[in-house]
Structure formats: structure tokens, C-alpha cells
Coordinates of C-alpha atoms and ligand atoms in Angstrom, one line a residue:
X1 CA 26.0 62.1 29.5
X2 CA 23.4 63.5 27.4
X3 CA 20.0 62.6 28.3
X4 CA 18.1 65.4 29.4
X5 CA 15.2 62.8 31.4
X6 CA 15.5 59.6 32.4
X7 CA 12.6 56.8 32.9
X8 CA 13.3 53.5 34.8
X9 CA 10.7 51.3 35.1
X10 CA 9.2 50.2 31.4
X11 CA 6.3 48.3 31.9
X12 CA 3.1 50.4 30.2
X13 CA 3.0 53.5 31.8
X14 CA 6.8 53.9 31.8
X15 CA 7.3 52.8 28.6
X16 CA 4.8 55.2 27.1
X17 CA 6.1 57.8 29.4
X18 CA 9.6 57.5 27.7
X19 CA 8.0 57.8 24.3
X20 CA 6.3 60.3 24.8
X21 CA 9.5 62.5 26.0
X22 CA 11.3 60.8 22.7
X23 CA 8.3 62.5 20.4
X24 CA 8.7 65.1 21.6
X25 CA 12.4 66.0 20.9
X26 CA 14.1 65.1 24.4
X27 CA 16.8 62.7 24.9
X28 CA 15.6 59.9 27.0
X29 CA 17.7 57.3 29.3
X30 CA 15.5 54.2 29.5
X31 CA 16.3 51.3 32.3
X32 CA 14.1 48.3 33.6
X33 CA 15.0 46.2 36.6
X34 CA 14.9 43.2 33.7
X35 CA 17.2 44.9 30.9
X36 CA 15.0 42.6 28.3
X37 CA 12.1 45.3 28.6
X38 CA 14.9 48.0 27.6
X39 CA 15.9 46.5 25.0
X40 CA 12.5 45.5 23.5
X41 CA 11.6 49.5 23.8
X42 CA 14.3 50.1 21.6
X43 CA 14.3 47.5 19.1
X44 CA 10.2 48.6 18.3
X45 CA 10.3 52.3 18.8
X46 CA 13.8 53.4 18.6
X47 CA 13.0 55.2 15.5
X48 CA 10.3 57.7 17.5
X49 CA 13.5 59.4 19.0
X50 CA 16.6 59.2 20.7
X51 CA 16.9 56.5 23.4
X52 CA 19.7 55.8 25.4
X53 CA 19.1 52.1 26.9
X54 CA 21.2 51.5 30.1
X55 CA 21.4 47.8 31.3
X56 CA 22.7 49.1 34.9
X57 CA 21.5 52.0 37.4
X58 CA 25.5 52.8 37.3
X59 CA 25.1 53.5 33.2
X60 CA 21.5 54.7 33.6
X61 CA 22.8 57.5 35.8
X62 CA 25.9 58.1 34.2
X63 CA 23.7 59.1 30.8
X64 CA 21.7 61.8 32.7
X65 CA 22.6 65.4 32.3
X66 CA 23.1 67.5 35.2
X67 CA 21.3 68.1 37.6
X68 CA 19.8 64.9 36.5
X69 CA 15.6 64.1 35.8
X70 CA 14.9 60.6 36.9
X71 CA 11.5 60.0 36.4
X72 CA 10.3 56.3 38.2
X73 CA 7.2 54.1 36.9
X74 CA 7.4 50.9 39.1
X75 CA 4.9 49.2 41.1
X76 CA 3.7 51.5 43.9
X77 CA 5.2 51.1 47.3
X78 CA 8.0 48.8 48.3
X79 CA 9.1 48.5 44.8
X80 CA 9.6 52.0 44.6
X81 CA 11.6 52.5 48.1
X82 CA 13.7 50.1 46.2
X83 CA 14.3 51.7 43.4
X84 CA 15.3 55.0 45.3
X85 CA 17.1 53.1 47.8
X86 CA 19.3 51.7 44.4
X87 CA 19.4 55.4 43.1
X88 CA 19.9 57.6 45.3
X89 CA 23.7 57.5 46.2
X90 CA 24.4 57.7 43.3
X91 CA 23.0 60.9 42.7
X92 CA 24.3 64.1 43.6
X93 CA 22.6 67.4 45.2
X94 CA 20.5 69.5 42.8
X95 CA 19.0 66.0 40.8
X96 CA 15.8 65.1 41.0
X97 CA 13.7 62.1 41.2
X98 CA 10.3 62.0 39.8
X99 CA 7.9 59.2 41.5
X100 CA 5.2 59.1 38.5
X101 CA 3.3 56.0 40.3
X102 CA 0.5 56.0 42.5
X103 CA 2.3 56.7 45.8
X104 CA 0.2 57.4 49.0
X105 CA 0.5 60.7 50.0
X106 CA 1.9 60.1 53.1
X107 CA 5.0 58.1 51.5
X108 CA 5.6 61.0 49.2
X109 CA 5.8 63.1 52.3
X110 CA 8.5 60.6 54.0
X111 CA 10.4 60.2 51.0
X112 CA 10.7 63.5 50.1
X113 CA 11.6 64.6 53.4
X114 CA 14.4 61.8 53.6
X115 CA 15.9 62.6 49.9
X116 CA 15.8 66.5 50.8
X117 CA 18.1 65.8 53.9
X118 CA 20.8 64.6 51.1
X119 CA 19.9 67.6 48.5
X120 CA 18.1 65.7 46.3
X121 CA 14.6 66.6 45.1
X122 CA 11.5 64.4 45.1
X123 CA 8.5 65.0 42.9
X124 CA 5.8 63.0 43.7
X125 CA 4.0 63.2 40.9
X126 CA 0.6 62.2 39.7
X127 CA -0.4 61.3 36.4
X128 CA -3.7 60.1 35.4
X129 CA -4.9 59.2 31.4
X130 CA -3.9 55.5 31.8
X131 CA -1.9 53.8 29.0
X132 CA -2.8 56.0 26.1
X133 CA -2.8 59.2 28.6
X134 CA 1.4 58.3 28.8
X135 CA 1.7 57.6 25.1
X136 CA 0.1 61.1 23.6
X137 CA -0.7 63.1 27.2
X138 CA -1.7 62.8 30.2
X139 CA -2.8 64.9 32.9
X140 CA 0.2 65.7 35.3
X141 CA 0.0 66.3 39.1
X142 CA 3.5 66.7 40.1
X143 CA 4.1 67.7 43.8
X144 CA 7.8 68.7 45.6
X145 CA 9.8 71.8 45.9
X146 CA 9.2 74.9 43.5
X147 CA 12.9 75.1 42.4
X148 CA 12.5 71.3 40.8
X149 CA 9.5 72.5 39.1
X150 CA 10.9 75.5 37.2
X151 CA 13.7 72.7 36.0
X152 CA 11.0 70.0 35.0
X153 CA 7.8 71.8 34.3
X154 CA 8.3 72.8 30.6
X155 CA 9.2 69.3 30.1
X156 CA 5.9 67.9 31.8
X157 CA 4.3 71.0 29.8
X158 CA 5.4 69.6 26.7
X159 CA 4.3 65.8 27.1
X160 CA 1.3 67.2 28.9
X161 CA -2.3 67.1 27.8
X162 CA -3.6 70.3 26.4
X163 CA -7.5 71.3 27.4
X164 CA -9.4 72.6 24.6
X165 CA -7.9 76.0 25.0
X166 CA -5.1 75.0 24.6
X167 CA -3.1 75.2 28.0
X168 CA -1.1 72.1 29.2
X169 CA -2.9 69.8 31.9
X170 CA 0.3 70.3 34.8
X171 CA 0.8 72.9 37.2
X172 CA 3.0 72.8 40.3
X173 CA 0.4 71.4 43.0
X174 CA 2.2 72.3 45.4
X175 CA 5.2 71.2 48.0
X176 CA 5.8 67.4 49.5
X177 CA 2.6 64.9 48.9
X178 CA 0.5 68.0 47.3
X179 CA 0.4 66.2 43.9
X180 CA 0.1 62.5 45.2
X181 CA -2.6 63.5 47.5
X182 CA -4.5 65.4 44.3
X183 CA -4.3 62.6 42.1
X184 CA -5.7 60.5 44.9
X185 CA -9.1 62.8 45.1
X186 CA -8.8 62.8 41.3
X187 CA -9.1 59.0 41.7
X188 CA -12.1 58.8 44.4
X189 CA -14.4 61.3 42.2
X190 CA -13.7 59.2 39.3
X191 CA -15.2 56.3 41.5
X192 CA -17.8 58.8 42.5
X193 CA -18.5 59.7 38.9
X194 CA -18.4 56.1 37.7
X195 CA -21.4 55.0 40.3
X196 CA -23.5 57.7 39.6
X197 CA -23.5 56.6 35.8
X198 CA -24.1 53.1 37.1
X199 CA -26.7 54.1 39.2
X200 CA -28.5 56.5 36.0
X201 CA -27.7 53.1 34.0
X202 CA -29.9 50.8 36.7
X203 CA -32.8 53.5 36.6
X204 CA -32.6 53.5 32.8
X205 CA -33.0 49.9 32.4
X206 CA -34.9 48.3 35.8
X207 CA -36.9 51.3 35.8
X208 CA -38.0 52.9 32.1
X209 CA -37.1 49.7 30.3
X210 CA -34.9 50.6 28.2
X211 CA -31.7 48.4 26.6
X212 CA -28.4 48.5 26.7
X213 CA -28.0 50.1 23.3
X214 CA -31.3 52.5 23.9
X215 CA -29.2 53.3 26.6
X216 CA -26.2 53.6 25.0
X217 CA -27.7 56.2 22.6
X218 CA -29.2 58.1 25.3
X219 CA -25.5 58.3 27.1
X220 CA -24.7 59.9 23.7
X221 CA -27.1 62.2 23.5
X222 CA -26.2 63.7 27.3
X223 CA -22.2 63.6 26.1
X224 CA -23.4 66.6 24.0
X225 CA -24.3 68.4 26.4
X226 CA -23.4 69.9 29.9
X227 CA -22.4 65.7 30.9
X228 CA -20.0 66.0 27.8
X229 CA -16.7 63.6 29.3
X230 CA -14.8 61.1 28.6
X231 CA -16.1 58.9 30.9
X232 CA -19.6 59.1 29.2
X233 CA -18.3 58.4 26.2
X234 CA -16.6 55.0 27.1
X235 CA -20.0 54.5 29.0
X236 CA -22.2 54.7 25.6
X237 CA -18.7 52.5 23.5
X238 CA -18.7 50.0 26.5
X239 CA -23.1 49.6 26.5
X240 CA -23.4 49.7 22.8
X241 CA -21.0 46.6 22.5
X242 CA -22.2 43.3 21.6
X243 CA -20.5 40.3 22.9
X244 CA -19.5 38.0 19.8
X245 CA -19.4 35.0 21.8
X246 CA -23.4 34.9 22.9
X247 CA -24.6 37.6 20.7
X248 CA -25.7 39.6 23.8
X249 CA -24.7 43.2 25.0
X250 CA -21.5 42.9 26.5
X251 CA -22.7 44.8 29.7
X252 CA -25.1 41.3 30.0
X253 CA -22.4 38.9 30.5
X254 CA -20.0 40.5 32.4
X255 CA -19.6 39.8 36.4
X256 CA -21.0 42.3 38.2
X257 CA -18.2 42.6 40.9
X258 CA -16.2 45.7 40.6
X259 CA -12.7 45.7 41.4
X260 CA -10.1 48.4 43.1
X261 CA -7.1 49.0 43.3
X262 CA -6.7 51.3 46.8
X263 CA -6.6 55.2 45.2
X264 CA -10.4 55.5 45.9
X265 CA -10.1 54.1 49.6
X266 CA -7.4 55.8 50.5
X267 CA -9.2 58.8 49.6
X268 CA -12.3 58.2 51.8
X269 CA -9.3 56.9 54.7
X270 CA -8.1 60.5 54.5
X271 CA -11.2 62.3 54.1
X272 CA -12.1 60.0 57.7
X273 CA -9.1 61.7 59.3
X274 CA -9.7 65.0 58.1
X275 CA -13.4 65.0 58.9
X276 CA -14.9 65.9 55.7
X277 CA -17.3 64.0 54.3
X278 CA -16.9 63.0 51.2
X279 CA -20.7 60.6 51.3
X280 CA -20.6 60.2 47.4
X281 CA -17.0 59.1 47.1
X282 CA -17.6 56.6 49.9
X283 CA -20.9 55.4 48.7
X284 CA -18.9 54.4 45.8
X285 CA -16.4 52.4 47.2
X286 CA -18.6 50.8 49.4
X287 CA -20.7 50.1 46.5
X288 CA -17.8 48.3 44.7
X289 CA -17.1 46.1 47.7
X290 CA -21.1 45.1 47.7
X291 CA -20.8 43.9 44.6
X292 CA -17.7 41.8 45.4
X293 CA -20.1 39.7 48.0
X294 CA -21.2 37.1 46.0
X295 CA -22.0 34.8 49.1
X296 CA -23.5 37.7 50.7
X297 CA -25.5 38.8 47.8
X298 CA -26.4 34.8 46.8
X299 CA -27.6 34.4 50.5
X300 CA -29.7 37.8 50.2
X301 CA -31.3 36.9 46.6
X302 CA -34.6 35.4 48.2
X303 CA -35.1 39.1 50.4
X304 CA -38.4 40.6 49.7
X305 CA -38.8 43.9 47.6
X306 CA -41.1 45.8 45.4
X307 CA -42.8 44.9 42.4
X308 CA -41.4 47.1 39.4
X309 CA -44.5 48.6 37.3
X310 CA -43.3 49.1 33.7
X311 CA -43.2 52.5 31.8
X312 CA -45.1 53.1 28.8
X313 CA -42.8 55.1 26.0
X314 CA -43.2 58.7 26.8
X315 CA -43.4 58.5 30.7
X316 CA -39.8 56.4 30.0
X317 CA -38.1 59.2 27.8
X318 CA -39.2 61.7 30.7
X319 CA -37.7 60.0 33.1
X320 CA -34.8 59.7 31.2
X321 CA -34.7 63.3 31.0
X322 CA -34.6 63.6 35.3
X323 CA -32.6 60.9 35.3
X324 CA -29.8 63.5 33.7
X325 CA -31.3 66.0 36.3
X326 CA -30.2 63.7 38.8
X327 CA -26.7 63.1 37.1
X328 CA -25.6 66.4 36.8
X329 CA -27.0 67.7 40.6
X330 CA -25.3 64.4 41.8
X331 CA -21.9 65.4 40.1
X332 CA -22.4 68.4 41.3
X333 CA -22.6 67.6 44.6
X334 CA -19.6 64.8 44.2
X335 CA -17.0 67.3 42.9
X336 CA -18.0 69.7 46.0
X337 CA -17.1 66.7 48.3
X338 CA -13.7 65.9 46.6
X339 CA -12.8 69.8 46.3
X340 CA -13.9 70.5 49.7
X341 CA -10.8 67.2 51.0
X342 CA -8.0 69.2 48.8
X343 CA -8.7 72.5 50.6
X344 CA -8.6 70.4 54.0
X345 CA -5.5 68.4 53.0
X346 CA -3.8 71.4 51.8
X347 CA -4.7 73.2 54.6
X348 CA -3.2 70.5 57.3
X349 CA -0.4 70.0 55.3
X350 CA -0.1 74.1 54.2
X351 CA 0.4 72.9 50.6
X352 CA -1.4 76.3 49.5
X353 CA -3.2 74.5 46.6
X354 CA -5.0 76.2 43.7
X355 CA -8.1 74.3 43.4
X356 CA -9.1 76.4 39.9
X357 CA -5.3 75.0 38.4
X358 CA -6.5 71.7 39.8
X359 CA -9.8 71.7 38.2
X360 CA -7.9 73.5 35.1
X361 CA -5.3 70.8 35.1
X362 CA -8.0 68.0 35.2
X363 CA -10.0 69.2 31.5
X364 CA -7.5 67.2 29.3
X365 CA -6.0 63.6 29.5
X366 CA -7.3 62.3 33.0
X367 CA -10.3 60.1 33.2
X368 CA -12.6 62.7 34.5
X369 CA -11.6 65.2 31.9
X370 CA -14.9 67.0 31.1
X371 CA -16.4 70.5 30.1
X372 CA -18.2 70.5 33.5
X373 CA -14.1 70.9 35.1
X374 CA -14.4 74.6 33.0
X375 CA -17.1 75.6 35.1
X376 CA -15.3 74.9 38.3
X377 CA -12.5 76.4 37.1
X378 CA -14.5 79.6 36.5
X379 CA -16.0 79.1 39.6
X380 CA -13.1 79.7 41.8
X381 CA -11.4 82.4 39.2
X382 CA -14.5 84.3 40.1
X383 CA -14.1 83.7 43.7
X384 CA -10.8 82.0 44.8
X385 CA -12.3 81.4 48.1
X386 CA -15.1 80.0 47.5
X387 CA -16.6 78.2 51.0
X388 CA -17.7 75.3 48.6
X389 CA -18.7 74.5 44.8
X390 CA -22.3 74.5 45.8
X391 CA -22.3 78.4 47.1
X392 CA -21.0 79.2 43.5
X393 CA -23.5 81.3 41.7
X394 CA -24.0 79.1 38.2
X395 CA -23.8 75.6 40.5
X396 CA -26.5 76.5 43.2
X397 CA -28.9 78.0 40.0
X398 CA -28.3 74.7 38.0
X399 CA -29.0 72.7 40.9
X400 CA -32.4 74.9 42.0
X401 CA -33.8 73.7 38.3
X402 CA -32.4 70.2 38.9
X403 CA -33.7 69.1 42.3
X404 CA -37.3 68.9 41.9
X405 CA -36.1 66.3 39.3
X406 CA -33.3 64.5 41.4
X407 CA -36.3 64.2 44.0
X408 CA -38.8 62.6 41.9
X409 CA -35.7 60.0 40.4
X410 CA -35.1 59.0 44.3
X411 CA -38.5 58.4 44.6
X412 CA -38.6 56.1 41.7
X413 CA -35.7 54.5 42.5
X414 CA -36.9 53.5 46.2
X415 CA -40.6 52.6 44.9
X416 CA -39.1 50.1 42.6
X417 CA -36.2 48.8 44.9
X418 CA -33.3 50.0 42.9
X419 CA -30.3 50.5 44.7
X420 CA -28.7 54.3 44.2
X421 CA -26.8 55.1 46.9
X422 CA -24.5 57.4 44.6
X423 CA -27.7 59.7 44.0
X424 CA -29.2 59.3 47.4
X425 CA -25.8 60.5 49.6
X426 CA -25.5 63.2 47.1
X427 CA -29.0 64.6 47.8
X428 CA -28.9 63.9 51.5
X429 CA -25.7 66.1 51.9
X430 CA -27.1 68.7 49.8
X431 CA -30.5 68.6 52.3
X432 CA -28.0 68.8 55.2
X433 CA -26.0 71.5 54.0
X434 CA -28.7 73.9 53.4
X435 CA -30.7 72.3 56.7
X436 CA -31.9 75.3 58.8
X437 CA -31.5 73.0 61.9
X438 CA -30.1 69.5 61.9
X439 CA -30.8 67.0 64.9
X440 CA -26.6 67.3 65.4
X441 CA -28.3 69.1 68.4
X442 CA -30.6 66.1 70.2
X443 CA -26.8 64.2 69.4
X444 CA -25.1 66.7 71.8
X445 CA -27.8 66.4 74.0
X446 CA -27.5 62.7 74.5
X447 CA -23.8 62.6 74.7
X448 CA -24.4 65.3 77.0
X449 CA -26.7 63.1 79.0
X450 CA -24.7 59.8 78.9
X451 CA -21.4 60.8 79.3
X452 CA -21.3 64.5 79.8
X453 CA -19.8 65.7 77.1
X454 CA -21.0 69.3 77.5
X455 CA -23.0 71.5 74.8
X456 CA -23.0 74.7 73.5
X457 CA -26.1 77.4 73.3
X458 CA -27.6 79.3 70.8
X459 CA -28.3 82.2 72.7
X460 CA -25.1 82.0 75.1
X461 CA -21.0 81.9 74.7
X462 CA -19.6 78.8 76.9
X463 CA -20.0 75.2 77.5
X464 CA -22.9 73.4 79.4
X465 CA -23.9 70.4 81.3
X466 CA -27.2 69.5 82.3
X467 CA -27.2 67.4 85.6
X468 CA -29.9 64.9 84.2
X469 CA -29.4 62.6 87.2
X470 CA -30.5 65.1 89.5
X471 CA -32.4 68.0 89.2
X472 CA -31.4 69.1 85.8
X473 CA -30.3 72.1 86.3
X474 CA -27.9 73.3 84.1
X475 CA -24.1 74.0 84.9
X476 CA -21.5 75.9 83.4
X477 CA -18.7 73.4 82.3
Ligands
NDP501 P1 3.3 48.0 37.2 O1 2.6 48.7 38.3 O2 2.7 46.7 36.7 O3 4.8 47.8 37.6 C1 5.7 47.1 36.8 C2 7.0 47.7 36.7 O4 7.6 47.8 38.1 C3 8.0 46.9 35.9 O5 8.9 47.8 35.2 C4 8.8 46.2 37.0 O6 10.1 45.7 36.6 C5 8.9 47.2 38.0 N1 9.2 46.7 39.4 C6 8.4 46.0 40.2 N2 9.0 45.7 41.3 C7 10.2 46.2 41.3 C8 11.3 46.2 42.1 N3 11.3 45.7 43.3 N4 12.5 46.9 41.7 C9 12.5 47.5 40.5 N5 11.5 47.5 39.6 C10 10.4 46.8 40.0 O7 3.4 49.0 35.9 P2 2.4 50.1 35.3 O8 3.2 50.6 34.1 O9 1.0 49.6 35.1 O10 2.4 51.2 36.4 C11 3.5 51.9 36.8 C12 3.1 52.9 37.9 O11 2.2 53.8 37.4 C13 2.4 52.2 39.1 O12 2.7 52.9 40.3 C14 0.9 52.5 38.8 O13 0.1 52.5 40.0 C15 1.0 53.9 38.1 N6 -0.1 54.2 37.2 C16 -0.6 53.3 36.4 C17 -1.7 53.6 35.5 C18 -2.2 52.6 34.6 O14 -3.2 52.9 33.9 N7 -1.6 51.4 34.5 C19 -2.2 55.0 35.5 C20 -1.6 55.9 36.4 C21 -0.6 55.5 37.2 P3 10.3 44.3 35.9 O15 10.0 44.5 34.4 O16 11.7 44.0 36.1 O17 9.3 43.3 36.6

């Protein structure tokens, strides 16, 4: 028994995951519920390190040292209670499994709680980056008890992304479901993030005209500057390609139905239970299931709307410019959302999360790795307790030169019927937030009326009824 980590479950992630640990100098035990996968790992990239292939959970095991790392990468949810259910008696106290898949949070929590009962310690962890994040470093959210982290995190430091400064994208999260439930948020500002460039996309090309390559370029140009990310980089590689079949931009003959898999819903779910509202996140995966309609949408077609006027050249590359306005005050505003649900889950759960590590963790190999993630980061070193993104000095100044902007693209957008719900939740939240009064207060004064549900005063401690049937006078409740 020599293997100082183990990894069953070898389709891409896992497989990538194991090789990564090879490169960098560890002894990896490799099992797949079909040994052929195994095998075929070794055979091609036996020569990147030293493998151990096990054809049976008794042999995979049985390589581990003690206490043993068993890291899975199966199919998310029953799969995986099938895999532990396989492993775990035949693991001893002190060993540790590592759930590397996209558990919910709330299965993390259960199995964790289960497998601590026997001594053994469950890391749920999340890793984001995708196949090539596996392979040469991903961004690593791993969750469960501190004592398993001080045995695994140099590991996950080593395979781990490393942000520009060079410090490894993992930190311990923090106990049970902590990192589940922060690669989860991770997941529904990516969806957030990925609408709002869809939405600046629309404007660009319904609204100033431009193409998909004119677009393409002007997705580069932002990417050098405070929008610099990954995922408007793939945005400018993805519009810039031309299809071979039809000689047309790619973007053109593609079906315009987005798919999900479940990370970003879940994440409005929770947000639902946990009363914050996370608008932009939801706008986004509402937005995704729109687009699935097609009967809906086919049936709608024939609906009247406005006439677009075109842009001549230079009113088009100024509108461009607020378009980024928009973008940047949108993402803003999206990132404040998805912080603001990891200080409320970690707060119901008392995970004691450090959202600076979290935004420090998310600069290198994730999908939302960006330079914008260094400015949160600074934001809550500079004030750890920080009541939200948007109160943070450098955030409230950049929106302030932004929002005149982000107004006037709105406008634009509902003059010439483009759909951007992304842009408009993000601005309507901001509008609320800083609201001197909001109409929350006629709301408590109809439910008050209808079902007397009682109010509070501005001017008074206590509840209040008004008895609107009869005289209404008011009553202390
Ligand atoms: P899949 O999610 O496609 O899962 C395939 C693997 O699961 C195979 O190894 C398969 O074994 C195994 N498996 C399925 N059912 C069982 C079972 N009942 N018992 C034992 N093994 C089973 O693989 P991916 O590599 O795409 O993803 C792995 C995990 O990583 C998932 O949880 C995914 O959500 C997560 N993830 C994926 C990312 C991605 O970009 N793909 C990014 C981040 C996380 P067999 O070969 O025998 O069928």
C-alpha cells in the first residue's frame, strides 16, 4: 500500500484529476466501476507518473496509504451514495473520502454527518475549471472537517490553480456542505455572468448593428480591461468562429435554447429559502428555460413590438462604450447577490466562511476566474464585514460613473424591444437598495387590511392593526 491518493471514477474529470496528482509527483490508485476505463488510463498516460490500477474496491483500497485519500468523480447523486456505500466498510477511522462531483449541499451535509458517526471524513469538495481545469488546475472548494484538510490541503495546493500572484486557488471553505454549497453560488454567477454578456451581445447586434466578428473584436477589446475573464475571452473565440459547413458565424446557426444542468437552480432554490434575492442569478436561469420554449416562443413570434431604428457609426461605437458601463455595473451588482447567499448560507449553517478566500480562491482555474475577483478580494481584506459588495468604497465609486450609462442602455434596450432581463434586475435591485422609501410599506398595509397581519411604525416600537372594517382606529397587536 503505497498510494498516497486515490481516484475512482475515470471518466473526464476523474481521469484528469488522477493525472494531474501523477504530474505532480504523488502516487495515484486509479479504479472505475468498468475496469476497461482503468486500464485505458494507464496504457495512454502511464508514463506521466505512477499509477496503481485496481480492478476491485477490495485492491483499490488495499493500495491506499494510511489514513487513506479517496477522492470520488462519479455521476452526482445516487451514483455517488453508491460508491460510498461500496467503500466505506472497508475503510477504517482517520481516512477520508473526497466527493469532487457536484453534490447538493444538502447531501454533503447528510453524508458527511453519516460517515463522521463511523470516524471517517467527508470532503465535499468543489471543483470548477471543467476538463482542462482537472488536467493542469482547477479551482478547488473542498468543504468537511479542519483536521482532513491539514492532511489533504497541500495536496489540493499542489494540483491547484495558482492566481496571478501566485497563491493556489483552495482554501478550507469551511465544515460539512461549506464547499458544495460555494461551488454551487460559483455556478449561478457564472449563469449570471454568462446572460449579461448575452444580453451586451443582443444590444451590440439588434441595437448598434454590429456583427458577430465586430463584436467579437469589441469583446476583445473590454477583456483588456477591468471585464478582463476567461469567460470573455471564450465569448470573443466562440463569436469570431465561422461555421465551415454554411460559411456563416457559428453564433448564426446554433439553436438558441440554452441547456442546464441543475447547479444554477439549485442556487436560486436556496437563495428562495434563505430569503435573499439573488434577481440576476434567477433572471438567468429563467432566461435559459425561455429559450427552451420553442412552442411557446413559435406561438408568440406574431406579438407586436417596436420598430428598431438603425445607428449610424459613431452613435454605435458609443453605445458600445455604455454597453460595457452596463456590463461591469451589472456584474457588479450580480457578484453582490451571490456573495450576499454565501454569508446567509454560512450563517444558517455556521460554516464561518471567508468570502475574500472565496473570492481569492475563484481568480485562477474556475470559469469566472477574472481580475474583477481581486477587487472583491481587496474589498473584504479592507473590511471583512462588509454589509454588501456595493457599500465597498472602489464598487459604489465605479458604479456612480457607470449608472448614468446602464440607464440610458435600458432605455435603448426597451425602445427597441430587446429583451435584458440580466441588466434590468441588476439595476432594479440596485434602485431598491439605495430606495429612501420602498412601497414594502402600502404591502404591509394591505396585508394588514386583508388579513391582519399587523405593521410596524416609524415613529413607534410595537405591532399595529388598523380595524379597517370599522372605524379604523388603530390597535396595539
Ligand atoms: P460523469 O458525470 O459523466 O460520470 C461518469 C462516471 O461515473 C464514470 O466513471 C461512471 O463509471 C461513474 N458512475 C456512474 N454511475 C455509477 C455507479 N452507480 N457506480 C459507480 N460508478 C458510477 O463524469 P464527469 O467526469 O463528467 O463528472 C464527474 C463528476 O464531476 C460529476 O459529479 C460532475 O458533475 C462533476 N463535475 C464535472 C465537470 C465537467 O466539466 N464535466 C466540472 C466540475 C464537476 P462507468 O465508467 O463504469 O460508467
Amino acid at each position: 500500500s503505497s498510494a498516497q491518493i486515490g481516484v475512482t471514477g475515470l471518466a473526464v474529470m476523474g481521469r484528469n484529476l488522477a493525472r494531474n496528482f501523477a504530474r505532480n509527483g504523488y502516487t495515484v490508485a486509479v479504479h472505475n466501476r468498468t475496469a476497461a476505463r482503468t486500464h485505458a488510463l494507464v496504457e495512454e498516460f502511464g508514463h506521466e507518473g505512477r499509477f496503481i490500477a485496481a480492478e476491485t474496491a477490495k485492491e483499490f483500497v488495499a493500495a491506499l496509504e494510511r489514513p487513506r485519500r479517496l477522492v470520488i468523480m462519479v455521476k452526482a447523486g445516487e451514483p455517488t451514495d453508491a460508491v460510498i456505500e461500496e467503500f466505506a466498510p472497508l475503510l477504517e477511522p482517520g481516512d477520508m473520502i473526497i466527493d469532487g462531483g457536484n453534490a447538493h449541499f444538502a447531501d454533503t451535509r447528510r453524508r458527511e454527518r453519516e460517515l463522521r458517526e463511523k470516524g471517517i471524513h467527508f470532503v465535499g469538495t468543489g471543483i470548477s475549471g471543467g476538463e482542462e481545469g482537472a488536467l493542469n488546475g482547477p479551482s478547488i472548494m473542498p468543504g468537511g472537517s479542519k483536521e482532513s484538510y491539514e492532511s489533504l490541503g497541500p495536496m489540493l495546493e499542489k494540483i491547484s490553480a495558482k492566481a496571478a500572484d501566485g497563491s493556489p486557488c483552495v482554501t478550507h471553505v469551511g465544515p460539512d456542505g461549506a464547499g458544495h454549497f460555494v461551488k454551487m453560488v460559483h455556478n449561478g454567477i457564472e449563469y449570471a455572468d454568462m446572460q449579461l454578456i448575452g444580453e451586451a451581445y443582443q444590444l451590440l447586434h439588434d441595437v448598434a448593428g454590429y456583427s458577430p466578428a465586430q463584436i467579437a473584436d469589441i469583446f476583445r477589446t473590454w477583456n483588456t480591461g477591468r471585464l478582463d475573464s476567461y469567460l470573455i475571452e471564450i465569448t470573443a473565440e466562440v463569436l469570431s468562429h465561422v461555421d465551415a459547413a454554411t460559411g456563416k458565424p457559428f453564433v448564426d446557426v446554433v439553436v438558441d435554447q440554452a441547456e442546464q444542468k441543475g447547479t444554477g437552480r439549485w442556487t436560486v432554490q436556496i437563495a428562495l429559502d434563505l430569503g435573499v434575492p439573488v434577481s440576476g442569478i434567477a433572471e438567468a436561469v429563467f432566461a435559459r428555460s425561455l429559450s427552451g420554449h420553442a412552442a411557446l416562443r413559435e406561438a408568440s413570434r406574431g406579438l407586436a413590438g417596436p420598430k428598431a431604428k438603425p445607428m449610424g457609426e459613431s452613435e454605435a461605437a458609443a453605445f458600445a462604450d455604455r454597453v460595457e458601463q452596463a456590463l461591469y455595473a451589472s456584474k457588479i451588482v450580480s457578484y453582490t447577490q451571490g456573495f450576499h447567499e454565501i454569508a446567509a448560507g454560512s450563517e444558517e449553517y455556521g460554516w464561518d466562511i471567508d468570502l475574500g478566500a472565496v473570492a481569492s480562491i475563484w481568480r485562477g482555474g474556475c470559469i469566472i476566474r477574472a481580475a474583477f475577483l481581486d477587487r472583491i478580494r481587496a474589498a473584504y481584506d479592507a473590511r471583512p464585514d462588509l454589509p454588501s459588495l456595493l457599500s465597498d468604497e472602489t464598487f459604489g465609486r465605479e458604479i456612480a460613473e457607470a449608472q448614468d450609462d446602464w440607464r440610458e442602455v435600458l432605455i435603448a434596450a426597451v425602445r427597441n424591444g430587446v429583451p435584458t432581463p440580466g441588466f434590468a434586475a441588476a439595476l432594479a435591485y440596485y434602485d431598491a437598495l439605495r430606495a429612501e422609501r420602498l412601497p414594502a410599506a402600502l404591502t404591509q398595509g394591505q396585508r394588514d387590511y386583508f388579513g391582519a397581519h399587523t405593521y410596524r411604525r416609524t415613529d413607534r416600537e410595537g405591532s399595529f392593526h388598523t380595524l379597517w372594517g370599522g372605524d379604523r382606529s388603530e390597535v396595539s397587536a
